Amino acid sequence: MAIQHNIAEGASQYGIAFNNAYYRIVTAAVSRQRGTDPNFMVMIDLSAYATATPDDDTREVDFKRYNANLTDIEAASGSTFLDKCYSWVMAQSDMSGSTAV
């Protein structure tokens, strides 16, 4: 699974637009936060590529990191943890208009 999303020229580190960039989750990690009441957070790292078929040598054109409460991820639609992470990411304001591919 991946997310297809446009990167505007002003948001690109390269100063050019990347239409239909492909974002893939490269890390989705759960960690327990300190405190007496267990609170679990999910760190989600996304890399974006200008091609739908990146290989190990393909350079990313964008990188995003999100932090979410585990309960928010669990409430997202999807049958697996990773599907739920993708759904949650697509619901974020900076990913508005993205599509699952």
mmCIF file of N, CA, C and O in Angstrom:
data_model
loop_
_atom_site.group_PDB
_atom_site.id
_atom_site.type_symbol
_atom_site.label_atom_id
_atom_site.label_comp_id
_atom_site.label_asym_id
_atom_site.label_seq_id
_atom_site.Cartn_x
_atom_site.Cartn_y
_atom_site.Cartn_z
ATOM 1 N N MET A 1 0.843 -1.174 0.000
ATOM 2 C CA MET A 1 0.000 0.000 0.000
ATOM 3 C C MET A 1 0.881 1.227 0.000
ATOM 4 O O MET A 1 1.996 1.218 0.495
ATOM 5 N N ALA A 2 0.372 2.295 -0.567
ATOM 6 C CA ALA A 2 1.052 3.583 -0.575
ATOM 7 C C ALA A 2 -0.004 4.672 -0.620
ATOM 8 O O ALA A 2 -1.190 4.395 -0.778
ATOM 9 N N ILE A 3 0.444 5.899 -0.456
ATOM 10 C CA ILE A 3 -0.432 7.061 -0.538
ATOM 11 C C ILE A 3 0.081 7.925 -1.678
ATOM 12 O O ILE A 3 1.267 8.238 -1.747
ATOM 13 N N GLN A 4 -0.814 8.303 -2.558
ATOM 14 C CA GLN A 4 -0.453 9.202 -3.646
ATOM 15 C C GLN A 4 -0.915 10.606 -3.267
ATOM 16 O O GLN A 4 -2.065 10.805 -2.866
ATOM 17 N N HIS A 5 0.007 11.572 -3.369
ATOM 18 C CA HIS A 5 -0.293 12.941 -2.936
ATOM 19 C C HIS A 5 0.603 13.903 -3.712
ATOM 20 O O HIS A 5 1.757 13.593 -4.016
ATOM 21 N N ASN A 6 0.070 15.075 -4.019
ATOM 22 C CA ASN A 6 0.856 16.096 -4.712
ATOM 23 C C ASN A 6 1.681 16.890 -3.705
ATOM 24 O O ASN A 6 1.191 17.248 -2.639
ATOM 25 N N ILE A 7 2.915 17.162 -4.076
ATOM 26 C CA ILE A 7 3.777 18.035 -3.282
ATOM 27 C C ILE A 7 3.899 19.337 -4.057
ATOM 28 O O ILE A 7 4.409 19.353 -5.184
ATOM 29 N N ALA A 8 3.421 20.419 -3.470
ATOM 30 C CA ALA A 8 3.451 21.718 -4.135
ATOM 31 C C ALA A 8 4.877 22.238 -4.230
ATOM 32 O O ALA A 8 5.744 21.887 -3.419
ATOM 33 N N GLU A 9 5.110 23.091 -5.206
ATOM 34 C CA GLU A 9 6.436 23.665 -5.407
ATOM 35 C C GLU A 9 6.952 24.340 -4.142
ATOM 36 O O GLU A 9 8.110 24.155 -3.761
ATOM 37 N N GLY A 10 6.086 25.080 -3.448
ATOM 38 C CA GLY A 10 6.499 25.786 -2.237
ATOM 39 C C GLY A 10 6.757 24.875 -1.051
ATOM 40 O O GLY A 10 7.434 25.249 -0.105
ATOM 41 N N ALA A 11 6.228 23.653 -1.098
ATOM 42 C CA ALA A 11 6.419 22.700 -0.002
ATOM 43 C C ALA A 11 7.563 21.732 -0.276
ATOM 44 O O ALA A 11 7.940 20.962 0.587
ATOM 45 N N SER A 12 8.107 21.795 -1.455
ATOM 46 C CA SER A 12 9.168 20.865 -1.853
ATOM 47 C C SER A 12 10.539 21.401 -1.458
ATOM 48 O O SER A 12 10.846 22.574 -1.670
ATOM 49 N N GLN A 13 11.373 20.535 -0.938
ATOM 50 C CA GLN A 13 12.737 20.936 -0.589
ATOM 51 C C GLN A 13 13.576 21.205 -1.839
ATOM 52 O O GLN A 13 14.640 21.805 -1.765
ATOM 53 N N TYR A 14 13.082 20.780 -3.009
ATOM 54 C CA TYR A 14 13.815 20.963 -4.261
ATOM 55 C C TYR A 14 13.320 22.161 -5.063
ATOM 56 O O TYR A 14 13.867 22.471 -6.114
ATOM 57 N N GLY A 15 12.250 22.824 -4.593
ATOM 58 C CA GLY A 15 11.745 24.001 -5.278
ATOM 59 C C GLY A 15 10.928 23.693 -6.525
ATOM 60 O O GLY A 15 10.670 24.586 -7.325
ATOM 61 N N ILE A 16 10.540 22.434 -6.703
ATOM 62 C CA ILE A 16 9.681 22.046 -7.821
ATOM 63 C C ILE A 16 8.541 21.188 -7.281
ATOM 64 O O ILE A 16 8.658 20.592 -6.213
ATOM 65 N N ALA A 17 7.461 21.143 -8.021
ATOM 66 C CA ALA A 17 6.316 20.335 -7.607
ATOM 67 C C ALA A 17 6.548 18.876 -7.979
ATOM 68 O O ALA A 17 7.224 18.575 -8.973
ATOM 69 N N PHE A 18 6.010 17.996 -7.189
ATOM 70 C CA PHE A 18 6.002 16.562 -7.480
ATOM 71 C C PHE A 18 4.548 16.113 -7.471
ATOM 72 O O PHE A 18 3.967 15.911 -6.405
ATOM 73 N N ASN A 19 3.954 16.029 -8.648
ATOM 74 C CA ASN A 19 2.576 15.580 -8.747
ATOM 75 C C ASN A 19 2.525 14.066 -8.624
ATOM 76 O O ASN A 19 3.348 13.366 -9.205
ATOM 77 N N ASN A 20 1.563 13.595 -7.850
ATOM 78 C CA ASN A 20 1.362 12.157 -7.644
ATOM 79 C C ASN A 20 2.569 11.458 -7.021
ATOM 80 O O ASN A 20 2.925 10.352 -7.414
ATOM 81 N N ALA A 21 3.191 12.125 -6.044
ATOM 82 C CA ALA A 21 4.295 11.491 -5.318
ATOM 83 C C ALA A 21 3.738 10.297 -4.540
ATOM 84 O O ALA A 21 2.581 10.295 -4.126
ATOM 85 N N TYR A 22 4.563 9.281 -4.366
ATOM 86 C CA TYR A 22 4.156 8.073 -3.652
ATOM 87 C C TYR A 22 4.783 8.053 -2.269
ATOM 88 O O TYR A 22 6.006 7.979 -2.144
ATOM 89 N N TYR A 23 3.932 8.127 -1.252
ATOM 90 C CA TYR A 23 4.382 8.065 0.138
ATOM 91 C C TYR A 23 4.237 6.636 0.640
ATOM 92 O O TYR A 23 3.189 6.019 0.472
ATOM 93 N N ARG A 24 5.272 6.142 1.262
ATOM 94 C CA ARG A 24 5.227 4.817 1.874
ATOM 95 C C ARG A 24 5.649 4.933 3.331
ATOM 96 O O ARG A 24 6.552 5.694 3.671
ATOM 97 N N ILE A 25 4.979 4.168 4.185
ATOM 98 C CA ILE A 25 5.377 4.128 5.588
ATOM 99 C C ILE A 25 6.667 3.318 5.680
ATOM 100 O O ILE A 25 6.723 2.182 5.209
ATOM 101 N N VAL A 26 7.683 3.940 6.255
ATOM 102 C CA VAL A 26 8.958 3.249 6.425
ATOM 103 C C VAL A 26 9.176 2.834 7.878
ATOM 104 O O VAL A 26 9.977 1.949 8.149
ATOM 105 N N THR A 27 8.442 3.482 8.802
ATOM 106 C CA THR A 27 8.497 3.112 10.218
ATOM 107 C C THR A 27 7.128 3.348 10.831
ATOM 108 O O THR A 27 6.515 4.387 10.597
ATOM 109 N N ALA A 28 6.681 2.390 11.612
ATOM 110 C CA ALA A 28 5.481 2.546 12.437
ATOM 111 C C ALA A 28 5.806 1.853 13.757
ATOM 112 O O ALA A 28 5.816 0.635 13.838
ATOM 113 N N ALA A 29 6.129 2.658 14.765
ATOM 114 C CA ALA A 29 6.611 2.106 16.028
ATOM 115 C C ALA A 29 5.737 2.562 17.190
ATOM 116 O O ALA A 29 5.355 3.726 17.268
ATOM 117 N N VAL A 30 5.443 1.635 18.078
ATOM 118 C CA VAL A 30 4.646 1.924 19.276
ATOM 119 C C VAL A 30 5.589 2.045 20.465
ATOM 120 O O VAL A 30 6.472 1.211 20.656
ATOM 121 N N SER A 31 5.392 3.101 21.265
ATOM 122 C CA SER A 31 6.201 3.260 22.472
ATOM 123 C C SER A 31 5.302 3.665 23.631
ATOM 124 O O SER A 31 4.284 4.341 23.448
ATOM 125 N N ARG A 32 5.678 3.219 24.811
ATOM 126 C CA ARG A 32 4.939 3.559 26.019
ATOM 127 C C ARG A 32 5.498 4.855 26.574
ATOM 128 O O ARG A 32 6.714 5.013 26.730
ATOM 129 N N GLN A 33 4.599 5.766 26.887
ATOM 130 C CA GLN A 33 4.994 7.041 27.468
ATOM 131 C C GLN A 33 5.068 6.902 28.985
ATOM 132 O O GLN A 33 4.389 6.071 29.582
ATOM 133 N N ARG A 34 5.875 7.719 29.597
ATOM 134 C CA ARG A 34 6.047 7.668 31.050
ATOM 135 C C ARG A 34 4.789 8.112 31.750
ATOM 136 O O ARG A 34 4.005 8.891 31.245
ATOM 137 N N GLY A 35 4.569 7.588 32.933
ATOM 138 C CA GLY A 35 3.427 7.969 33.745
ATOM 139 C C GLY A 35 2.803 6.743 34.386
ATOM 140 O O GLY A 35 3.159 5.606 34.086
ATOM 141 N N THR A 36 1.858 6.996 35.271
ATOM 142 C CA THR A 36 1.228 5.887 35.983
ATOM 143 C C THR A 36 0.151 5.207 35.151
ATOM 144 O O THR A 36 -0.077 4.016 35.281
ATOM 145 N N ASP A 37 -0.530 5.959 34.282
ATOM 146 C CA ASP A 37 -1.553 5.387 33.419
ATOM 147 C C ASP A 37 -0.901 5.063 32.085
ATOM 148 O O ASP A 37 -0.407 5.969 31.415
ATOM 149 N N PRO A 38 -0.865 3.814 31.687
ATOM 150 C CA PRO A 38 -0.194 3.504 30.417
ATOM 151 C C PRO A 38 -0.771 4.317 29.258
ATOM 152 O O PRO A 38 -1.980 4.364 29.056
ATOM 153 N N ASN A 39 0.101 5.010 28.564
ATOM 154 C CA ASN A 39 -0.251 5.802 27.399
ATOM 155 C C ASN A 39 0.711 5.402 26.290
ATOM 156 O O ASN A 39 1.918 5.561 26.438
ATOM 157 N N PHE A 40 0.175 4.894 25.208
ATOM 158 C CA PHE A 40 1.004 4.428 24.116
ATOM 159 C C PHE A 40 0.886 5.370 22.922
ATOM 160 O O PHE A 40 -0.205 5.799 22.561
ATOM 161 N N MET A 41 2.031 5.687 22.343
ATOM 162 C CA MET A 41 2.098 6.567 21.172
ATOM 163 C C MET A 41 2.637 5.776 19.985
ATOM 164 O O MET A 41 3.400 4.823 20.154
ATOM 165 N N VAL A 42 2.239 6.209 18.796
ATOM 166 C CA VAL A 42 2.724 5.599 17.557
ATOM 167 C C VAL A 42 3.485 6.661 16.781
ATOM 168 O O VAL A 42 2.969 7.759 16.553
ATOM 169 N N MET A 43 4.710 6.358 16.407
ATOM 170 C CA MET A 43 5.501 7.233 15.550
ATOM 171 C C MET A 43 5.437 6.639 14.144
ATOM 172 O O MET A 43 5.742 5.457 13.946
ATOM 173 N N ILE A 44 5.009 7.463 13.196
ATOM 174 C CA ILE A 44 4.881 7.011 11.810
ATOM 175 C C ILE A 44 5.789 7.875 10.950
ATOM 176 O O ILE A 44 5.657 9.098 10.918
ATOM 177 N N ASP A 45 6.731 7.241 10.250
ATOM 178 C CA ASP A 45 7.608 7.928 9.313
ATOM 179 C C ASP A 45 7.193 7.565 7.891
ATOM 180 O O ASP A 45 6.991 6.382 7.584
ATOM 181 N N LEU A 46 7.078 8.590 7.043
ATOM 182 C CA LEU A 46 6.732 8.401 5.637
ATOM 183 C C LEU A 46 7.849 8.931 4.764
ATOM 184 O O LEU A 46 8.389 10.012 5.030
ATOM 185 N N SER A 47 8.182 8.199 3.732
ATOM 186 C CA SER A 47 9.084 8.694 2.698
ATOM 187 C C SER A 47 8.292 8.804 1.412
ATOM 188 O O SER A 47 7.455 7.942 1.119
ATOM 189 N N ALA A 48 8.548 9.866 0.643
ATOM 190 C CA ALA A 48 7.863 10.074 -0.632
ATOM 191 C C ALA A 48 8.865 9.926 -1.766
ATOM 192 O O ALA A 48 10.029 10.337 -1.651
ATOM 193 N N TYR A 49 8.382 9.353 -2.854
ATOM 194 C CA TYR A 49 9.215 9.127 -4.032
ATOM 195 C C TYR A 49 8.510 9.681 -5.259
ATOM 196 O O TYR A 49 7.277 9.733 -5.310
ATOM 197 N N ALA A 50 9.269 10.078 -6.250
ATOM 198 C CA ALA A 50 8.704 10.610 -7.492
ATOM 199 C C ALA A 50 8.240 9.487 -8.414
ATOM 200 O O ALA A 50 7.621 9.749 -9.436
ATOM 201 N N THR A 51 8.517 8.258 -8.044
ATOM 202 C CA THR A 51 8.121 7.101 -8.844
ATOM 203 C C THR A 51 7.327 6.126 -7.993
ATOM 204 O O THR A 51 7.534 6.045 -6.785
ATOM 205 N N ALA A 52 6.450 5.377 -8.635
ATOM 206 C CA ALA A 52 5.647 4.382 -7.918
ATOM 207 C C ALA A 52 6.428 3.109 -7.635
ATOM 208 O O ALA A 52 5.980 2.264 -6.875
ATOM 209 N N THR A 53 7.591 2.970 -8.233
ATOM 210 C CA THR A 53 8.374 1.741 -8.070
ATOM 211 C C THR A 53 9.802 2.045 -7.611
ATOM 212 O O THR A 53 10.765 1.754 -8.315
ATOM 213 N N PRO A 54 9.949 2.624 -6.411
ATOM 214 C CA PRO A 54 11.306 2.905 -5.930
ATOM 215 C C PRO A 54 12.031 1.614 -5.565
ATOM 216 O O PRO A 54 11.410 0.614 -5.216
ATOM 217 N N ASP A 55 13.348 1.653 -5.698
ATOM 218 C CA ASP A 55 14.158 0.537 -5.220
ATOM 219 C C ASP A 55 15.049 1.061 -4.095
ATOM 220 O O ASP A 55 14.898 2.198 -3.656
ATOM 221 N N ASP A 56 15.965 0.250 -3.641
ATOM 222 C CA ASP A 56 16.803 0.638 -2.502
ATOM 223 C C ASP A 56 17.688 1.854 -2.791
ATOM 224 O O ASP A 56 18.158 2.505 -1.862
ATOM 225 N N ASP A 57 17.918 2.172 -4.050
ATOM 226 C CA ASP A 57 18.780 3.295 -4.410
ATOM 227 C C ASP A 57 18.002 4.562 -4.763
ATOM 228 O O ASP A 57 18.608 5.588 -5.049
ATOM 229 N N THR A 58 16.682 4.503 -4.759
ATOM 230 C CA THR A 58 15.863 5.661 -5.103
ATOM 231 C C THR A 58 15.870 6.656 -3.952
ATOM 232 O O THR A 58 15.631 6.291 -2.812
ATOM 233 N N ARG A 59 16.149 7.900 -4.268
ATOM 234 C CA ARG A 59 16.197 8.948 -3.238
ATOM 235 C C ARG A 59 14.798 9.479 -2.992
ATOM 236 O O ARG A 59 14.008 9.631 -3.909
ATOM 237 N N GLU A 60 14.512 9.785 -1.754
ATOM 238 C CA GLU A 60 13.209 10.338 -1.404
ATOM 239 C C GLU A 60 13.140 11.804 -1.791
ATOM 240 O O GLU A 60 14.162 12.499 -1.817
ATOM 241 N N VAL A 61 11.922 12.260 -2.100
ATOM 242 C CA VAL A 61 11.706 13.673 -2.415
ATOM 243 C C VAL A 61 11.027 14.400 -1.264
ATOM 244 O O VAL A 61 10.928 15.625 -1.282
ATOM 245 N N ASP A 62 10.560 13.653 -0.258
ATOM 246 C CA ASP A 62 9.946 14.254 0.915
ATOM 247 C C ASP A 62 9.970 13.236 2.057
ATOM 248 O O ASP A 62 10.056 12.026 1.826
ATOM 249 N N PHE A 63 9.904 13.749 3.275
ATOM 250 C CA PHE A 63 9.854 12.908 4.467
ATOM 251 C C PHE A 63 8.920 13.572 5.464
ATOM 252 O O PHE A 63 8.958 14.787 5.641
ATOM 253 N N LYS A 64 8.060 12.778 6.092
ATOM 254 C CA LYS A 64 7.150 13.283 7.114
ATOM 255 C C LYS A 64 7.190 12.356 8.320
ATOM 256 O O LYS A 64 7.336 11.152 8.169
ATOM 257 N N ARG A 65 7.047 12.949 9.505
ATOM 258 C CA ARG A 65 6.946 12.170 10.743
ATOM 259 C C ARG A 65 5.702 12.630 11.489
ATOM 260 O O ARG A 65 5.475 13.814 11.672
ATOM 261 N N TYR A 66 4.925 11.640 11.904
ATOM 262 C CA TYR A 66 3.713 11.900 12.677
ATOM 263 C C TYR A 66 3.808 11.155 13.997
ATOM 264 O O TYR A 66 4.394 10.073 14.062
ATOM 265 N N ASN A 67 3.174 11.725 15.013
ATOM 266 C CA ASN A 67 3.022 11.064 16.301
ATOM 267 C C ASN A 67 1.533 11.051 16.629
ATOM 268 O O ASN A 67 0.864 12.084 16.533
ATOM 269 N N ALA A 68 1.023 9.889 16.994
ATOM 270 C CA ALA A 68 -0.404 9.740 17.270
ATOM 271 C C ALA A 68 -0.601 8.855 18.482
ATOM 272 O O ALA A 68 0.229 7.988 18.777
ATOM 273 N N ASN A 69 -1.702 9.062 19.174
ATOM 274 C CA ASN A 69 -2.076 8.146 20.244
ATOM 275 C C ASN A 69 -2.451 6.808 19.635
ATOM 276 O O ASN A 69 -3.108 6.754 18.586
ATOM 277 N N LEU A 70 -2.045 5.736 20.283
ATOM 278 C CA LEU A 70 -2.373 4.400 19.798
ATOM 279 C C LEU A 70 -3.884 4.222 19.667
ATOM 280 O O LEU A 70 -4.357 3.596 18.719
ATOM 281 N N THR A 71 -4.651 4.801 20.579
ATOM 282 C CA THR A 71 -6.111 4.671 20.508
ATOM 283 C C THR A 71 -6.674 5.311 19.235
ATOM 284 O O THR A 71 -7.642 4.805 18.664
ATOM 285 N N ASP A 72 -6.052 6.397 18.761
ATOM 286 C CA ASP A 72 -6.496 7.024 17.508
ATOM 287 C C ASP A 72 -6.192 6.132 16.311
ATOM 288 O O ASP A 72 -6.987 6.041 15.378
ATOM 289 N N ILE A 73 -5.042 5.484 16.327
ATOM 290 C CA ILE A 73 -4.693 4.560 15.241
ATOM 291 C C ILE A 73 -5.642 3.367 15.259
ATOM 292 O O ILE A 73 -6.164 2.952 14.215
ATOM 293 N N GLU A 74 -5.885 2.821 16.434
ATOM 294 C CA GLU A 74 -6.777 1.664 16.539
ATOM 295 C C GLU A 74 -8.195 1.989 16.076
ATOM 296 O O GLU A 74 -8.900 1.123 15.575
ATOM 297 N N ALA A 75 -8.620 3.249 16.215
ATOM 298 C CA ALA A 75 -9.966 3.657 15.806
ATOM 299 C C ALA A 75 -10.077 3.905 14.298
ATOM 300 O O ALA A 75 -11.177 4.002 13.772
ATOM 301 N N ALA A 76 -8.947 4.001 13.608
ATOM 302 C CA ALA A 76 -8.960 4.250 12.164
ATOM 303 C C ALA A 76 -9.443 3.012 11.417
ATOM 304 O O ALA A 76 -9.388 1.892 11.933
ATOM 305 N N SER A 77 -9.906 3.223 10.194
ATOM 306 C CA SER A 77 -10.382 2.083 9.398
ATOM 307 C C SER A 77 -9.202 1.279 8.864
ATOM 308 O O SER A 77 -8.129 1.807 8.616
ATOM 309 N N GLY A 78 -9.425 -0.014 8.714
ATOM 310 C CA GLY A 78 -8.397 -0.913 8.199
ATOM 311 C C GLY A 78 -8.411 -2.219 8.941
ATOM 312 O O GLY A 78 -8.842 -2.288 10.098
ATOM 313 N N SER A 79 -7.936 -3.252 8.279
ATOM 314 C CA SER A 79 -7.965 -4.581 8.898
ATOM 315 C C SER A 79 -6.668 -4.918 9.629
ATOM 316 O O SER A 79 -6.648 -5.803 10.463
ATOM 317 N N THR A 80 -5.583 -4.215 9.324
ATOM 318 C CA THR A 80 -4.310 -4.462 10.001
ATOM 319 C C THR A 80 -3.797 -3.159 10.607
ATOM 320 O O THR A 80 -4.276 -2.066 10.272
ATOM 321 N N PHE A 81 -2.827 -3.273 11.481
ATOM 322 C CA PHE A 81 -2.225 -2.096 12.102
ATOM 323 C C PHE A 81 -1.682 -1.137 11.044
ATOM 324 O O PHE A 81 -1.907 0.070 11.104
ATOM 325 N N LEU A 82 -0.986 -1.663 10.043
ATOM 326 C CA LEU A 82 -0.412 -0.819 9.000
ATOM 327 C C LEU A 82 -1.505 -0.140 8.174
ATOM 328 O O LEU A 82 -1.394 1.043 7.845
ATOM 329 N N ASP A 83 -2.573 -0.859 7.844
ATOM 330 C CA ASP A 83 -3.705 -0.255 7.125
ATOM 331 C C ASP A 83 -4.277 0.901 7.930
ATOM 332 O O ASP A 83 -4.616 1.957 7.386
ATOM 333 N N LYS A 84 -4.408 0.720 9.239
ATOM 334 C CA LYS A 84 -4.936 1.757 10.118
ATOM 335 C C LYS A 84 -3.999 2.970 10.149
ATOM 336 O O LYS A 84 -4.454 4.120 10.156
ATOM 337 N N CYS A 85 -2.695 2.728 10.124
ATOM 338 C CA CYS A 85 -1.726 3.838 10.093
ATOM 339 C C CYS A 85 -1.889 4.645 8.808
ATOM 340 O O CYS A 85 -1.904 5.880 8.839
ATOM 341 N N TYR A 86 -2.013 3.954 7.665
ATOM 342 C CA TYR A 86 -2.217 4.657 6.395
ATOM 343 C C TYR A 86 -3.509 5.472 6.429
ATOM 344 O O TYR A 86 -3.530 6.626 6.009
ATOM 345 N N SER A 87 -4.591 4.898 6.937
ATOM 346 C CA SER A 87 -5.868 5.621 7.015
ATOM 347 C C SER A 87 -5.741 6.857 7.886
ATOM 348 O O SER A 87 -6.241 7.936 7.537
ATOM 349 N N TRP A 88 -5.073 6.723 9.030
ATOM 350 C CA TRP A 88 -4.900 7.851 9.937
ATOM 351 C C TRP A 88 -4.092 8.960 9.263
ATOM 352 O O TRP A 88 -4.449 10.140 9.345
ATOM 353 N N VAL A 89 -3.001 8.595 8.593
ATOM 354 C CA VAL A 89 -2.151 9.592 7.914
ATOM 355 C C VAL A 89 -2.958 10.344 6.861
ATOM 356 O O VAL A 89 -2.883 11.572 6.757
ATOM 357 N N MET A 90 -3.751 9.621 6.077
ATOM 358 C CA MET A 90 -4.521 10.266 5.014
ATOM 359 C C MET A 90 -5.561 11.245 5.565
ATOM 360 O O MET A 90 -5.997 12.151 4.857
ATOM 361 N N ALA A 91 -5.940 11.103 6.824
ATOM 362 C CA ALA A 91 -6.917 11.993 7.452
ATOM 363 C C ALA A 91 -6.278 13.268 7.999
ATOM 364 O O ALA A 91 -6.996 14.162 8.454
ATOM 365 N N GLN A 92 -4.964 13.375 7.957
ATOM 366 C CA GLN A 92 -4.288 14.565 8.491
ATOM 367 C C GLN A 92 -4.404 15.725 7.493
ATOM 368 O O GLN A 92 -4.422 15.521 6.279
ATOM 369 N N SER A 93 -4.468 16.940 8.010
ATOM 370 C CA SER A 93 -4.725 18.116 7.175
ATOM 371 C C SER A 93 -3.679 18.312 6.066
ATOM 372 O O SER A 93 -4.023 18.723 4.964
ATOM 373 N N ASP A 94 -2.421 18.017 6.354
ATOM 374 C CA ASP A 94 -1.395 18.206 5.324
ATOM 375 C C ASP A 94 -1.401 17.114 4.260
ATOM 376 O O ASP A 94 -0.683 17.219 3.269
ATOM 377 N N MET A 95 -2.241 16.094 4.443
ATOM 378 C CA MET A 95 -2.369 15.036 3.434
ATOM 379 C C MET A 95 -3.758 15.060 2.785
ATOM 380 O O MET A 95 -4.167 14.097 2.145
ATOM 381 N N SER A 96 -4.472 16.162 2.959
ATOM 382 C CA SER A 96 -5.806 16.318 2.376
ATOM 383 C C SER A 96 -5.740 16.113 0.864
ATOM 384 O O SER A 96 -4.860 16.657 0.194
ATOM 385 N N GLY A 97 -6.662 15.337 0.344
ATOM 386 C CA GLY A 97 -6.702 15.067 -1.091
ATOM 387 C C GLY A 97 -5.874 13.873 -1.515
ATOM 388 O O GLY A 97 -5.827 13.531 -2.690
ATOM 389 N N SER A 98 -5.217 13.214 -0.570
ATOM 390 C CA SER A 98 -4.412 12.041 -0.917
ATOM 391 C C SER A 98 -5.311 10.843 -1.172
ATOM 392 O O SER A 98 -6.459 10.793 -0.744
ATOM 393 N N THR A 99 -4.757 9.867 -1.889
ATOM 394 C CA THR A 99 -5.504 8.652 -2.185
ATOM 395 C C THR A 99 -4.631 7.442 -1.892
ATOM 396 O O THR A 99 -3.409 7.493 -2.004
ATOM 397 N N ALA A 100 -5.272 6.343 -1.530
ATOM 398 C CA ALA A 100 -4.562 5.085 -1.295
ATOM 399 C C ALA A 100 -4.345 4.406 -2.641
ATOM 400 O O ALA A 100 -5.240 4.351 -3.476
ATOM 401 N N VAL A 101 -3.146 3.922 -2.846
ATOM 402 C CA VAL A 101 -2.818 3.179 -4.085
ATOM 403 C C VAL A 101 -2.072 1.915 -3.747
ATOM 404 O O VAL A 101 -1.521 1.757 -2.704
#
